[in-house]
Amino acid sequence: MLRIWGRVTSVNVQKVVWCADEIGLACERIDVGGKFGGNDTAAYLAMNPNGLVPVIEDDGFVLYESNAIVRYLAAKHSADRLWPQDLQQRADVDRWMEWQSTAYTPAMWGAFWQLIRTPEGQRDAGMIEGSCVKTDKLSAILDAHLAARPFLCGEEFTAADIVVGCAAHRWLNLPVERVPRPHLERWYADLKARPGSRQVTSQALS
Ligand SMILES: N[C@@H](CCC(=O)N[C@@H](CS)C(=O)NCC(=O)O)C(=O)O
């Protein structure tokens, strides 16, 4: 059975949990990281020397890096759906996955860290503001893109919707004033209605 190490409050663990649920894969998840600790033991570092979550083990194969894990699971179990076989369609999915990990999630990190993980009174208002401005600019790109299609890569839900969806869950639930982005909000509501997303989209930010 697939094993996932990582606390489900981590956005990177959420991607893997959601992907496994979309596929309908039975898995065991072990709480590691954050308040659970356990990611600095020799055994854990042997699986991921970075000491970060998530890590998976699948029939003896160990893998870390959340987007690599999502690609692996999607290619193995859902090559017709989550990870398209057509080269250009797959590159489109891959592009949005890169965008999530290199642009969207890093942009919102400051606001998330300050508002959710930093006690009130110690928060850096400038960092929150800067992070929100950057994230809104990127959200405007998503919004315009989603105005023309139901999912990120067209008519079908793919792995791109999972990883960008996890980031959008974080952004749309931060206690900040956001510019209304109706297409982004419609897409997120559609994702939220999917049974596969529930372990993620029902989570309060923490
Ligand atoms: N690029 C890595 C980043 C992993 C990462 O930064 N994980 C964070 C949680 S989101 C972590 O392990 N933090 C330490 C902890 O939870 O104790 C990935 O996508 O898997």
Short mmCIF file of C-alpha atoms and ligand atoms in Angstrom, two decimals:
data_model
loop_
_atom_site.label_atom_id
_atom_site.label_comp_id
_atom_site.label_asym_id
_atom_site.label_seq_id
_atom_site.Cartn_x
_atom_site.Cartn_y
_atom_site.Cartn_z
CA MET A 1 0.00 0.00 0.00
CA LEU A 2 1.15 3.55 -0.74
CA ARG A 3 2.58 5.29 2.32
CA ILE A 4 2.64 9.06 2.68
CA TRP A 5 4.69 10.76 5.37
CA GLY A 6 3.58 14.28 6.23
CA ARG A 7 1.10 16.36 8.20
CA VAL A 8 -1.98 17.24 6.18
CA THR A 9 -1.72 20.92 7.19
CA SER A 10 1.24 21.18 4.78
CA VAL A 11 0.26 22.46 1.35
CA ASN A 12 2.78 20.10 -0.21
CA VAL A 13 1.38 17.07 1.59
CA GLN A 14 -2.13 18.19 0.61
CA LYS A 15 -1.27 17.83 -3.08
CA VAL A 16 -0.29 14.19 -2.61
CA VAL A 17 -3.29 13.35 -0.42
CA TRP A 18 -5.66 14.96 -2.92
CA CYS A 19 -4.00 13.19 -5.87
CA ALA A 20 -4.30 9.79 -4.13
CA ASP A 21 -7.96 10.49 -3.33
CA GLU A 22 -8.75 11.55 -6.92
CA ILE A 23 -7.24 8.30 -8.16
CA GLY A 24 -8.98 6.29 -5.44
CA LEU A 25 -5.71 4.87 -4.13
CA ALA A 26 -5.67 3.21 -0.74
CA CYS A 27 -2.89 4.72 1.32
CA GLU A 28 -1.55 5.08 4.81
CA ARG A 29 -0.58 8.59 5.92
CA ILE A 30 1.80 9.10 8.82
CA ASP A 31 1.79 12.48 10.59
CA VAL A 32 5.33 13.90 10.38
CA GLY A 33 6.63 17.46 10.48
CA GLY A 34 5.44 20.61 12.24
CA LYS A 35 4.11 19.88 15.73
CA PHE A 36 4.44 16.12 15.09
CA GLY A 37 8.21 16.26 14.45
CA GLY A 38 9.82 13.04 13.32
CA ASN A 39 11.38 14.57 10.20
CA ASP A 40 14.83 14.92 11.78
CA THR A 41 15.39 11.28 12.65
CA ALA A 42 18.09 9.28 10.88
CA ALA A 43 15.43 7.01 9.38
CA TYR A 44 13.48 9.95 7.96
CA LEU A 45 16.59 11.75 6.69
CA ALA A 46 17.58 8.56 4.90
CA MET A 47 14.35 8.92 2.89
CA ASN A 48 14.60 12.69 2.47
CA PRO A 49 17.89 14.34 3.48
CA ASN A 50 16.11 17.72 3.33
CA GLY A 51 14.01 16.73 6.35
CA LEU A 52 10.87 18.02 4.64
CA VAL A 53 7.42 16.56 3.99
CA PRO A 54 5.99 14.88 1.98
CA VAL A 55 7.75 11.61 1.26
CA ILE A 56 6.09 8.54 -0.25
CA GLU A 57 7.00 4.89 -0.39
CA ASP A 58 5.39 2.80 -3.11
CA ASP A 59 6.42 -0.85 -3.37
CA GLY A 60 9.87 -0.03 -2.00
CA PHE A 61 10.27 3.09 -4.17
CA VAL A 62 10.89 6.20 -2.05
CA LEU A 63 10.25 9.68 -3.47
CA TYR A 64 10.22 13.23 -2.13
CA GLU A 65 9.28 16.58 -3.77
CA SER A 66 5.53 16.99 -3.85
CA ASN A 67 5.09 17.81 -7.53
CA ALA A 68 7.36 14.93 -8.56
CA ILE A 69 5.18 12.67 -6.39
CA VAL A 70 1.98 13.97 -8.00
CA ARG A 71 3.47 13.42 -11.48
CA TYR A 72 4.55 9.91 -10.53
CA LEU A 73 1.19 8.88 -9.07
CA ALA A 74 -0.76 10.48 -11.89
CA ALA A 75 1.42 8.88 -14.58
CA LYS A 76 1.26 5.48 -12.90
CA HIS A 77 -2.45 5.36 -12.15
CA SER A 78 -4.18 8.01 -14.23
CA ALA A 79 -2.28 8.46 -17.47
CA ASP A 80 -5.50 8.95 -19.37
CA ARG A 81 -6.89 11.65 -17.10
CA LEU A 82 -4.67 13.45 -14.56
CA TRP A 83 -1.47 13.16 -16.64
CA PRO A 84 -2.35 13.30 -20.35
CA GLN A 85 -0.42 11.22 -22.86
CA ASP A 86 -0.49 13.86 -25.57
CA LEU A 87 2.86 15.65 -25.29
CA GLN A 88 1.49 19.16 -25.64
CA GLN A 89 -1.40 18.58 -23.25
CA ARG A 90 1.02 17.10 -20.73
CA ALA A 91 3.39 20.06 -21.13
CA ASP A 92 0.46 22.35 -20.37
CA VAL A 93 -0.26 20.43 -17.13
CA ASP A 94 3.42 20.52 -16.28
CA ARG A 95 3.62 24.26 -16.93
CA TRP A 96 0.91 25.02 -14.37
CA MET A 97 2.57 22.72 -11.87
CA GLU A 98 5.82 24.67 -12.29
CA TRP A 99 3.94 27.94 -12.01
CA GLN A 100 2.44 26.80 -8.72
CA SER A 101 5.75 25.79 -7.18
CA THR A 102 7.90 28.64 -8.49
CA ALA A 103 5.45 31.58 -8.52
CA TYR A 104 2.04 31.22 -6.90
CA THR A 105 2.84 29.49 -3.62
CA PRO A 106 6.06 31.49 -3.02
CA ALA A 107 4.11 34.75 -3.58
CA MET A 108 1.56 33.98 -0.86
CA TRP A 109 4.05 32.49 1.58
CA GLY A 110 4.73 35.78 3.44
CA ALA A 111 1.04 36.51 4.04
CA PHE A 112 0.39 32.92 5.08
CA TRP A 113 3.32 32.79 7.46
CA GLN A 114 2.55 36.14 9.06
CA LEU A 115 -1.22 35.69 9.38
CA ILE A 116 -1.44 32.01 10.24
CA ARG A 117 1.85 31.03 11.83
CA THR A 118 2.96 34.28 13.54
CA PRO A 119 1.33 35.50 16.77
CA GLU A 120 -0.64 38.74 16.43
CA GLY A 121 1.54 41.62 17.65
CA GLN A 122 4.65 40.10 16.06
CA ARG A 123 3.34 40.34 12.51
CA ASP A 124 5.08 42.28 9.77
CA ALA A 125 2.35 44.31 8.03
CA GLY A 126 4.69 45.24 5.16
CA MET A 127 5.43 41.60 4.43
CA ILE A 128 1.72 40.77 4.43
CA GLU A 129 0.94 43.66 2.08
CA GLY A 130 3.77 42.85 -0.34
CA SER A 131 2.82 39.19 -0.43
CA CYS A 132 -0.86 40.00 -1.06
CA VAL A 133 -0.04 42.39 -3.91
CA LYS A 134 2.14 39.76 -5.60
CA THR A 135 -0.41 36.99 -5.09
CA ASP A 136 -3.26 39.11 -6.41
CA LYS A 137 -1.33 39.82 -9.63
CA LEU A 138 -0.90 36.09 -10.15
CA SER A 139 -4.52 35.44 -9.17
CA ALA A 140 -5.56 37.88 -11.92
CA ILE A 141 -3.65 35.70 -14.42
CA LEU A 142 -5.46 32.60 -13.15
CA ASP A 143 -8.79 34.39 -13.22
CA ALA A 144 -8.37 35.50 -16.85
CA HIS A 145 -7.24 32.01 -17.85
CA LEU A 146 -10.18 30.34 -16.10
CA ALA A 147 -12.66 32.72 -17.74
CA ALA A 148 -12.26 30.73 -20.95
CA ARG A 149 -12.19 27.10 -19.71
CA PRO A 150 -13.63 25.03 -16.87
CA PHE A 151 -10.27 23.66 -15.69
CA LEU A 152 -6.70 24.89 -15.96
CA CYS A 153 -5.85 22.78 -19.00
CA GLY A 154 -9.22 22.83 -20.71
CA GLU A 155 -12.30 20.67 -20.43
CA GLU A 156 -10.76 18.03 -18.17
CA PHE A 157 -9.57 18.07 -14.57
CA THR A 158 -5.82 17.25 -14.42
CA ALA A 159 -2.93 17.12 -11.98
CA ALA A 160 -2.48 20.86 -12.58
CA ASP A 161 -5.84 21.55 -10.92
CA ILE A 162 -4.72 19.58 -7.87
CA VAL A 163 -1.51 21.45 -7.19
CA VAL A 164 -2.73 24.93 -8.15
CA GLY A 165 -5.98 24.09 -6.32
CA CYS A 166 -4.05 23.47 -3.09
CA ALA A 167 -2.40 26.88 -3.44
CA ALA A 168 -5.75 28.54 -4.26
CA HIS A 169 -7.29 26.92 -1.17
CA ARG A 170 -4.63 28.67 0.88
CA TRP A 171 -5.02 32.04 -0.83
CA LEU A 172 -8.82 32.10 -0.82
CA ASN A 173 -8.95 31.22 2.87
CA LEU A 174 -6.42 33.74 4.15
CA PRO A 175 -8.07 36.39 6.32
CA VAL A 176 -7.27 39.29 3.95
CA GLU A 177 -9.26 41.55 1.67
CA ARG A 178 -9.05 40.16 -1.83
CA VAL A 179 -9.99 41.68 -5.17
CA PRO A 180 -13.00 39.62 -6.37
CA ARG A 181 -11.85 37.08 -8.97
CA PRO A 182 -15.09 35.43 -10.11
CA HIS A 183 -13.61 32.85 -12.49
CA LEU A 184 -10.99 31.77 -10.00
CA GLU A 185 -13.70 31.53 -7.31
CA ARG A 186 -16.01 29.52 -9.62
CA TRP A 187 -13.17 27.08 -10.39
CA TYR A 188 -12.27 26.73 -6.71
CA ALA A 189 -15.95 26.06 -5.85
CA ASP A 190 -15.98 23.32 -8.54
CA LEU A 191 -12.82 21.79 -7.10
CA LYS A 192 -14.25 21.97 -3.61
CA ALA A 193 -17.31 19.99 -4.72
CA ARG A 194 -15.12 17.08 -5.85
CA PRO A 195 -15.07 14.20 -3.35
CA GLY A 196 -11.32 13.79 -4.00
CA SER A 197 -10.55 17.27 -2.69
CA ARG A 198 -12.35 17.01 0.63
CA GLN A 199 -9.41 16.14 2.87
CA VAL A 200 -7.79 19.35 1.60
CA THR A 201 -10.59 21.83 0.97
CA SER A 202 -12.28 21.08 4.30
CA GLN A 203 -9.07 21.99 6.16
CA ALA A 204 -8.90 25.30 7.98
CA LEU A 205 -5.50 26.95 7.46
CA SER A 206 -3.10 26.24 10.31
N1 LIG B 1 9.81 21.45 -2.56
C1 LIG B 1 9.34 20.63 -1.48
C2 LIG B 1 9.05 21.52 -0.28
C3 LIG B 1 8.63 20.71 0.93
C4 LIG B 1 8.39 21.61 2.13
O1 LIG B 1 8.84 22.77 2.18
N2 LIG B 1 7.71 21.06 3.13
C5 LIG B 1 7.44 21.81 4.35
C6 LIG B 1 5.94 21.80 4.66
S1 LIG B 1 4.99 22.58 3.38
C7 LIG B 1 8.13 21.14 5.53
O2 LIG B 1 8.47 19.96 5.47
N3 LIG B 1 8.35 21.90 6.60
C8 LIG B 1 8.92 21.35 7.79
C9 LIG B 1 7.91 20.72 8.70
O3 LIG B 1 6.74 20.57 8.33
O4 LIG B 1 8.32 20.33 9.81
C10 LIG B 1 8.10 19.86 -1.92
O5 LIG B 1 7.36 20.39 -2.76
O6 LIG B 1 7.87 18.73 -1.45
#
